[in-house]
CSV table of C-alpha atoms in Angstrom, one decimal:
chain,number,residue,atom,x,y,z
A,50,UNK,CA,102.6,260.5,186.7
A,51,UNK,CA,98.7,259.2,187.5
A,52,UNK,CA,98.4,255.5,189.0
A,53,UNK,CA,95.0,253.0,188.4
A,54,UNK,CA,93.4,250.4,189.8
A,55,UNK,CA,92.3,247.8,188.0
A,56,UNK,CA,90.7,244.6,188.2
A,57,UNK,CA,92.0,241.1,186.6
A,58,UNK,CA,90.3,237.7,187.3
A,59,UNK,CA,92.1,235.6,190.5
A,60,UNK,CA,92.8,232.4,190.7
A,61,UNK,CA,90.4,230.3,193.5
A,62,UNK,CA,92.6,229.1,195.0
A,63,UNK,CA,96.6,229.7,195.9
A,64,UNK,CA,98.5,227.3,194.9
A,65,UNK,CA,98.6,228.6,191.4
A,66,UNK,CA,101.1,230.0,191.6
A,67,UNK,CA,101.1,233.3,188.5
A,68,UNK,CA,98.7,234.7,188.4
A,69,UNK,CA,97.9,237.1,185.3
A,70,UNK,CA,97.1,240.9,186.0
A,71,UNK,CA,96.5,242.7,183.0
A,72,UNK,CA,95.8,241.8,179.5
A,73,UNK,CA,97.5,243.5,176.2
A,74,UNK,CA,96.5,246.2,174.0
A,75,UNK,CA,94.0,249.7,175.3
A,76,UNK,CA,91.5,248.2,177.6
A,77,UNK,CA,88.3,250.7,179.2
A,78,UNK,CA,87.7,250.1,183.4
A,79,UNK,CA,84.9,248.9,183.7
A,80,UNK,CA,83.7,252.1,186.3
A,81,UNK,CA,84.6,254.3,183.7
A,82,UNK,CA,88.7,255.1,184.2
A,83,UNK,CA,90.8,254.4,181.1
A,84,UNK,CA,91.1,253.5,178.4
A,85,UNK,CA,94.6,252.6,180.0
A,86,UNK,CA,96.9,251.4,177.2
A,87,UNK,CA,99.7,248.3,178.5
A,88,UNK,CA,100.3,248.3,174.4
A,89,UNK,CA,102.0,245.8,172.7
A,90,UNK,CA,104.1,242.4,174.4
A,91,UNK,CA,107.5,244.8,173.6
A,92,UNK,CA,106.4,247.2,175.7
A,93,UNK,CA,105.0,245.2,178.8
A,94,UNK,CA,108.5,244.2,178.8
A,95,UNK,CA,109.3,247.9,180.0
A,96,UNK,CA,106.8,248.1,182.1
A,97,UNK,CA,107.9,244.5,183.4
A,98,UNK,CA,111.2,246.5,183.4
A,99,UNK,CA,110.5,249.7,185.2
A,100,UNK,CA,108.3,247.0,187.7
A,101,UNK,CA,111.0,245.0,188.6
A,102,UNK,CA,113.9,247.9,188.8
A,103,UNK,CA,111.8,249.2,192.2
A,104,UNK,CA,111.4,245.6,193.6
A,105,UNK,CA,115.6,245.3,193.6
A,106,UNK,CA,115.7,249.5,194.5
A,107,UNK,CA,117.1,248.6,198.2
A,108,UNK,CA,115.0,250.6,201.1
A,109,UNK,CA,115.9,253.0,203.0
A,110,UNK,CA,119.1,251.2,205.8
A,111,UNK,CA,118.5,248.2,204.0
A,112,UNK,CA,120.8,246.3,201.3
A,113,UNK,CA,117.9,244.9,200.3
A,114,UNK,CA,114.7,244.8,197.8
A,115,UNK,CA,110.7,245.1,198.2
A,116,UNK,CA,107.9,242.8,197.0
A,117,UNK,CA,105.3,244.2,195.8
A,118,UNK,CA,102.1,244.3,197.9
A,119,UNK,CA,98.8,241.8,197.4
A,120,UNK,CA,95.9,243.7,199.6
A,121,UNK,CA,92.5,243.7,200.2
A,122,UNK,CA,90.6,245.6,198.9
A,123,UNK,CA,93.3,248.1,197.8
A,124,UNK,CA,93.1,248.7,201.6
A,125,UNK,CA,97.5,250.3,201.5
A,126,UNK,CA,95.3,253.0,199.1
A,127,UNK,CA,92.6,253.8,200.5
A,128,UNK,CA,94.9,253.7,204.3
A,129,UNK,CA,96.9,256.8,202.1
A,130,UNK,CA,94.0,258.7,200.5
A,131,UNK,CA,91.9,258.3,203.7
A,132,UNK,CA,93.3,257.5,206.6
A,133,UNK,CA,91.2,254.0,206.7
A,134,UNK,CA,93.9,252.4,208.4
A,135,UNK,CA,96.0,248.9,208.5
A,136,UNK,CA,96.6,247.0,205.3
A,137,UNK,CA,97.3,243.3,205.5
A,138,UNK,CA,99.4,241.7,202.8
A,139,UNK,CA,96.9,239.1,200.8
A,140,UNK,CA,99.9,238.0,199.2
A,141,UNK,CA,103.7,239.5,197.8
A,142,UNK,CA,104.4,239.7,194.0
A,143,UNK,CA,108.0,237.3,193.8
A,144,UNK,CA,108.5,238.0,190.4
A,145,UNK,CA,106.9,239.3,186.7
A,146,UNK,CA,106.9,238.6,183.5
A,147,UNK,CA,105.7,239.9,179.8
A,148,UNK,CA,103.4,236.3,178.4
A,149,UNK,CA,101.9,236.8,174.2
A,150,UNK,CA,98.5,237.0,176.1
A,151,UNK,CA,99.8,239.8,179.4
A,152,UNK,CA,101.2,240.4,182.2
A,153,UNK,CA,102.1,237.6,185.2
A,154,UNK,CA,103.4,237.8,188.6
A,155,UNK,CA,104.3,234.8,190.2
A,156,UNK,CA,102.6,235.0,193.8
A,157,UNK,CA,102.7,234.2,197.9
A,158,UNK,CA,100.3,233.7,199.7
A,159,UNK,CA,99.6,234.5,203.4
A,160,UNK,CA,97.5,231.6,204.8
A,161,UNK,CA,94.1,233.2,205.1
A,162,UNK,CA,94.1,234.6,201.9
A,163,UNK,CA,94.1,232.1,200.9
A,164,UNK,CA,92.3,230.1,203.0
A,165,UNK,CA,89.6,232.9,201.9
A,166,UNK,CA,90.3,232.2,198.0
A,167,UNK,CA,89.6,229.0,199.0
A,168,UNK,CA,85.9,229.5,200.8
A,169,UNK,CA,85.7,231.7,197.3
A,170,UNK,CA,85.7,234.9,199.3
A,171,UNK,CA,87.8,236.7,196.7
A,172,UNK,CA,88.0,235.5,193.5
A,173,UNK,CA,89.9,238.6,191.6
A,174,UNK,CA,92.6,239.7,191.7
A,175,UNK,CA,93.2,244.1,190.8
A,176,UNK,CA,96.5,246.1,190.1
A,177,UNK,CA,97.0,249.0,191.1
A,178,UNK,CA,99.8,251.1,188.6
A,179,UNK,CA,101.5,254.2,186.9
A,180,UNK,CA,100.6,256.1,184.2
A,181,UNK,CA,101.5,258.9,181.5
A,182,UNK,CA,98.4,261.5,180.3
A,183,UNK,CA,98.0,259.6,177.8
A,184,UNK,CA,96.8,256.2,179.1
A,185,UNK,CA,100.2,254.8,178.5
A,186,UNK,CA,101.0,252.4,181.5
A,187,UNK,CA,104.4,252.3,182.7
A,188,UNK,CA,105.0,250.3,186.1
A,189,UNK,CA,102.7,247.9,188.4
A,190,UNK,CA,103.4,249.2,192.2
A,191,UNK,CA,100.9,246.8,193.4
A,192,UNK,CA,97.7,244.6,192.9
A,193,UNK,CA,95.0,243.6,196.2
A,194,UNK,CA,92.0,241.7,195.9
A,195,UNK,CA,89.0,242.6,195.4
A,196,UNK,CA,85.2,241.7,194.5
A,197,UNK,CA,84.9,243.9,191.5
A,198,UNK,CA,86.9,243.4,188.6
A,199,UNK,CA,87.5,246.8,187.5
A,200,UNK,CA,89.4,245.0,184.0
A,201,UNK,CA,87.0,242.8,181.3
A,202,UNK,CA,89.4,239.3,182.0
A,203,UNK,CA,87.9,235.8,182.4
A,204,UNK,CA,88.9,233.6,186.2
A,205,UNK,CA,91.3,231.5,187.0
A,206,UNK,CA,90.4,228.3,187.1
A,207,UNK,CA,90.5,227.0,190.5
A,208,UNK,CA,92.9,223.9,191.8
A,209,UNK,CA,93.7,221.7,194.8
A,210,UNK,CA,94.6,223.8,198.2
A,211,UNK,CA,98.2,221.0,198.4
A,212,UNK,CA,100.1,222.0,195.5
A,213,UNK,CA,103.6,223.3,195.6
A,214,UNK,CA,102.4,227.2,196.4
A,215,UNK,CA,106.4,227.3,194.8
A,216,UNK,CA,105.6,225.9,192.3
A,217,UNK,CA,103.3,227.0,189.2
A,218,UNK,CA,100.9,223.8,188.0
A,219,UNK,CA,102.5,224.3,183.8
A,220,UNK,CA,106.0,225.0,184.7
A,221,UNK,CA,105.9,221.7,186.8
A,222,UNK,CA,104.3,219.4,184.5
A,223,UNK,CA,106.9,220.9,181.5
A,224,UNK,CA,109.8,219.6,183.6
A,225,UNK,CA,107.3,216.4,185.1
A,226,UNK,CA,107.9,215.9,180.6
A,227,UNK,CA,111.2,216.8,180.3
A,228,UNK,CA,112.6,214.9,183.0
A,229,UNK,CA,113.8,217.1,184.9
A,230,UNK,CA,113.8,218.3,188.9
A,231,UNK,CA,110.7,220.0,190.3
A,232,UNK,CA,113.5,223.2,191.0
A,233,UNK,CA,114.3,223.4,187.8
A,234,UNK,CA,114.4,227.5,186.6
A,235,UNK,CA,112.6,228.1,184.1
A,236,UNK,CA,115.8,229.6,182.2
A,237,UNK,CA,117.9,226.1,182.9
A,238,UNK,CA,114.8,224.1,181.5
A,239,UNK,CA,114.5,226.6,178.2
A,240,UNK,CA,119.1,225.4,178.2
A,241,UNK,CA,117.4,222.2,178.4
A,242,UNK,CA,115.1,222.3,175.8
A,243,UNK,CA,116.6,223.7,172.9
A,244,UNK,CA,119.9,221.2,173.6
A,245,UNK,CA,118.1,218.4,173.0
A,246,UNK,CA,116.0,220.4,170.1
A,247,UNK,CA,120.4,220.6,168.6
A,248,UNK,CA,121.0,217.3,169.7
A,249,UNK,CA,117.4,215.5,167.8
A,250,UNK,CA,118.8,217.5,165.3
A,251,UNK,CA,122.2,216.5,164.4
A,252,UNK,CA,121.1,212.3,164.5
A,253,UNK,CA,118.2,213.8,162.5
A,254,UNK,CA,120.7,214.6,160.4
A,255,UNK,CA,122.8,211.7,160.8
A,256,UNK,CA,119.9,209.5,160.4
A,257,UNK,CA,119.9,211.3,157.0
A,258,UNK,CA,122.7,211.1,155.9
A,259,UNK,CA,122.2,206.9,156.4
A,260,UNK,CA,119.0,206.9,154.4
A,261,UNK,CA,120.5,208.5,151.5
A,262,UNK,CA,123.0,206.2,151.1
A,263,UNK,CA,120.9,202.6,151.6
A,264,UNK,CA,118.6,204.6,149.3
A,265,UNK,CA,116.3,206.5,150.9
A,266,UNK,CA,114.6,209.9,151.3
A,267,UNK,CA,115.6,212.1,154.1
A,268,UNK,CA,113.0,211.5,156.6
A,269,UNK,CA,113.2,208.3,156.7
A,270,UNK,CA,112.0,205.6,160.1
A,271,UNK,CA,115.1,204.4,161.4
A,272,UNK,CA,113.5,201.2,161.3
A,273,UNK,CA,112.7,201.0,157.2
A,274,UNK,CA,117.2,202.3,157.2
A,275,UNK,CA,117.5,199.2,159.6
A,276,UNK,CA,115.6,197.3,156.7
A,277,UNK,CA,117.0,198.5,154.1
A,278,UNK,CA,120.9,198.7,155.1
A,279,UNK,CA,120.1,194.3,156.4
A,280,UNK,CA,119.2,194.3,152.9
A,281,UNK,CA,122.4,196.1,150.9
A,282,UNK,CA,124.1,193.7,152.8
A,283,UNK,CA,127.0,191.5,151.2
A,284,UNK,CA,126.3,188.0,150.6
A,285,UNK,CA,127.9,185.3,151.5
A,286,UNK,CA,131.7,185.4,149.6
A,287,UNK,CA,131.7,183.9,146.0
A,288,UNK,CA,135.0,181.3,146.1
A,289,UNK,CA,135.3,182.4,141.8
A,290,UNK,CA,135.2,185.9,143.2
A,291,UNK,CA,137.4,185.6,146.5
A,292,UNK,CA,139.9,184.2,147.4
A,293,UNK,CA,142.7,183.6,150.2
A,294,UNK,CA,145.2,186.5,150.8
A,295,UNK,CA,148.1,184.0,150.8
A,296,UNK,CA,147.1,183.3,147.6
A,297,UNK,CA,146.5,186.3,145.9
A,298,UNK,CA,150.1,187.3,147.6
A,299,UNK,CA,151.9,184.2,145.9
A,300,UNK,CA,150.5,185.2,143.0
A,301,UNK,CA,151.0,188.7,143.2
A,302,UNK,CA,154.7,188.3,143.7
A,303,UNK,CA,154.2,185.6,140.9
A,304,UNK,CA,152.7,188.0,138.5
A,305,UNK,CA,155.1,190.5,139.6
A,306,UNK,CA,158.4,188.3,139.1
A,307,UNK,CA,157.4,187.7,135.1
A,308,UNK,CA,157.3,191.1,134.8
A,309,UNK,CA,160.8,192.2,135.6
A,310,UNK,CA,161.7,188.7,133.9
A,311,UNK,CA,159.7,189.8,130.7
A,312,UNK,CA,160.7,193.5,130.5
A,313,UNK,CA,163.7,192.3,130.7
A,314,UNK,CA,163.9,190.3,128.4
A,315,UNK,CA,162.1,193.2,126.7
A,316,UNK,CA,165.1,195.6,127.8
A,317,UNK,CA,167.5,193.7,125.9
A,318,UNK,CA,165.7,192.9,122.5
A,319,UNK,CA,164.7,196.2,121.7
A,320,UNK,CA,168.8,197.4,123.0
A,321,UNK,CA,170.1,194.9,120.3
A,322,UNK,CA,167.9,196.0,118.0
A,323,UNK,CA,169.3,199.6,118.4
A,324,UNK,CA,173.0,197.9,118.3
A,325,UNK,CA,172.7,195.2,115.6
A,326,UNK,CA,171.6,199.6,113.8
A,327,UNK,CA,174.1,200.5,114.8
A,328,UNK,CA,172.9,203.2,117.0
A,329,UNK,CA,174.1,201.4,120.1
A,330,UNK,CA,177.9,200.8,121.2
A,331,UNK,CA,178.6,198.1,123.5
A,332,UNK,CA,180.1,201.0,126.2
A,333,UNK,CA,177.2,202.1,125.6
A,334,UNK,CA,174.9,198.8,125.7
A,335,UNK,CA,174.1,198.9,130.7
A,336,UNK,CA,172.9,202.5,130.2
A,337,UNK,CA,170.8,202.5,127.8
A,338,UNK,CA,169.7,200.0,129.1
A,339,UNK,CA,167.9,201.8,131.8
A,340,UNK,CA,167.1,204.0,129.4
A,341,UNK,CA,164.7,201.8,128.6
A,342,UNK,CA,163.8,200.5,132.1
A,343,UNK,CA,163.0,204.4,133.3
A,344,UNK,CA,160.4,204.8,130.4
A,345,UNK,CA,160.1,201.7,128.2
A,346,UNK,CA,156.6,202.9,126.7
A,347,UNK,CA,158.1,206.2,125.7
A,348,UNK,CA,162.1,203.8,124.0
A,349,UNK,CA,160.5,203.6,120.0
A,350,UNK,CA,160.7,207.4,119.9
A,351,UNK,CA,163.2,208.3,122.1
A,352,UNK,CA,165.4,204.9,119.9
A,353,UNK,CA,163.8,206.8,116.9
A,354,UNK,CA,166.0,209.9,116.6
A,355,UNK,CA,169.3,207.7,118.1
A,356,UNK,CA,171.9,209.1,115.2
A,357,UNK,CA,173.4,205.3,113.4
A,358,UNK,CA,177.4,205.7,115.0
A,359,UNK,CA,178.9,203.2,113.8
A,360,UNK,CA,178.6,200.8,110.2
A,361,UNK,CA,174.5,199.1,110.3
A,362,UNK,CA,174.2,195.6,110.4
A,363,UNK,CA,177.9,195.2,112.0
A,364,UNK,CA,178.1,195.6,115.5
A,365,UNK,CA,181.3,197.7,116.5
A,366,UNK,CA,184.4,195.7,117.5
A,367,UNK,CA,184.6,195.1,121.0
A,368,UNK,CA,188.0,195.9,122.3
A,369,UNK,CA,187.9,194.7,125.6
A,370,UNK,CA,191.0,192.2,125.8
A,371,UNK,CA,190.3,188.9,126.1
A,372,UNK,CA,192.8,186.0,127.0
A,373,UNK,CA,192.5,183.4,124.8
A,374,UNK,CA,191.9,179.5,126.5
A,375,UNK,CA,195.2,178.0,125.5
A,376,UNK,CA,198.2,180.2,125.4
A,377,UNK,CA,199.4,179.0,121.7
A,378,UNK,CA,203.5,177.6,121.0
A,379,UNK,CA,206.1,179.9,119.9
A,380,UNK,CA,206.9,178.3,116.1
A,381,UNK,CA,210.9,177.6,115.5
A,382,UNK,CA,211.9,181.0,113.9
A,383,UNK,CA,210.6,182.6,117.2
A,384,UNK,CA,212.3,180.4,119.0
A,385,UNK,CA,215.4,180.7,118.1
A,386,UNK,CA,214.6,184.8,118.3
A,387,UNK,CA,213.7,184.6,122.1
A,388,UNK,CA,217.0,182.6,122.7
A,389,UNK,CA,219.0,184.4,120.9
A,390,UNK,CA,217.5,187.7,122.9
A,391,UNK,CA,217.6,185.6,126.2
A,392,UNK,CA,213.7,185.7,126.7
A,393,UNK,CA,212.0,182.4,127.7
A,394,UNK,CA,210.2,181.6,125.1
A,395,UNK,CA,207.2,180.5,127.0
A,396,UNK,CA,206.5,183.3,128.3
A,397,UNK,CA,207.4,185.3,125.5
A,398,UNK,CA,204.9,183.3,123.7
A,399,UNK,CA,201.8,184.7,125.9
A,400,UNK,CA,203.5,188.0,126.3
A,401,UNK,CA,202.8,187.7,122.6
A,402,UNK,CA,199.1,186.1,122.8
A,403,UNK,CA,197.5,188.5,125.5
A,404,UNK,CA,198.3,191.4,123.3
A,405,UNK,CA,196.9,190.4,120.4
A,406,UNK,CA,200.0,189.6,118.8
């Protein structure tokens, strides 16, 4: 494993919290070193992960990790290799991110570095990184302010010194557009965007259903849907087609009673006809009335297969004993016989009449 020093563009102001450290792909240094391969975004993400793992590893005797150093002109590396003395910090890398165009770092600058960049004494940053024998970059270990960039990267736009050093201007504008607080994290902002996107899609689907119900295509605007809905609103009820509920209820009740009465008459006629045909006797009349009422439409077919049980044209005799309206008087001969038997003639005549003699 080896390490190399390259250079990337630096913002003219420390206010731009995120700075680009390296591009993606294979790059050749201006000084002839390389090529170095930062790979695609997937490999860049592995470089970031390895760098963060180093940052998160607690130092000896400490429970916390470390921030990656940004010094001046690689003083730290020169001090280690050439014994040139101190290497004061210009800033500290607090976070790293793999993006579509390269590896970015979130930096907290010192006041001195901020002033020197504002004065344009320094304009670039140069990352120091470990790489394999084939030039594949493995991990970023630190960086330095420099005026001798080794990588071919454009300078970043200058920004005002009075911006919030803790907030990337792009992220800040993004949060303001979403109506979120300035301290909202990127993950929280993205979650909010996903929620809004889902809600918007649901609302659009609901609008499309309403649109199609009023004869409009999916995607119709709210104004168009509202106009179409108003145009389809029911007009004033036509009194020729609509009646009050009380009138409807009374009419329906009267109609039901009429239908019941008509059905009763129809049943009586049908059963009477079957009795005339000798298929029903008086004793079974009530039963067959129930049969007819249960299925009026099927009665004709049912009656056609009923057997004849009494001679047609004559109803079976009614065997119910009905006392006459008046009790006939006994004849003179009957009275004599009743007297000889010691029986009251009137009582005997009544009993005879009740028995049908």
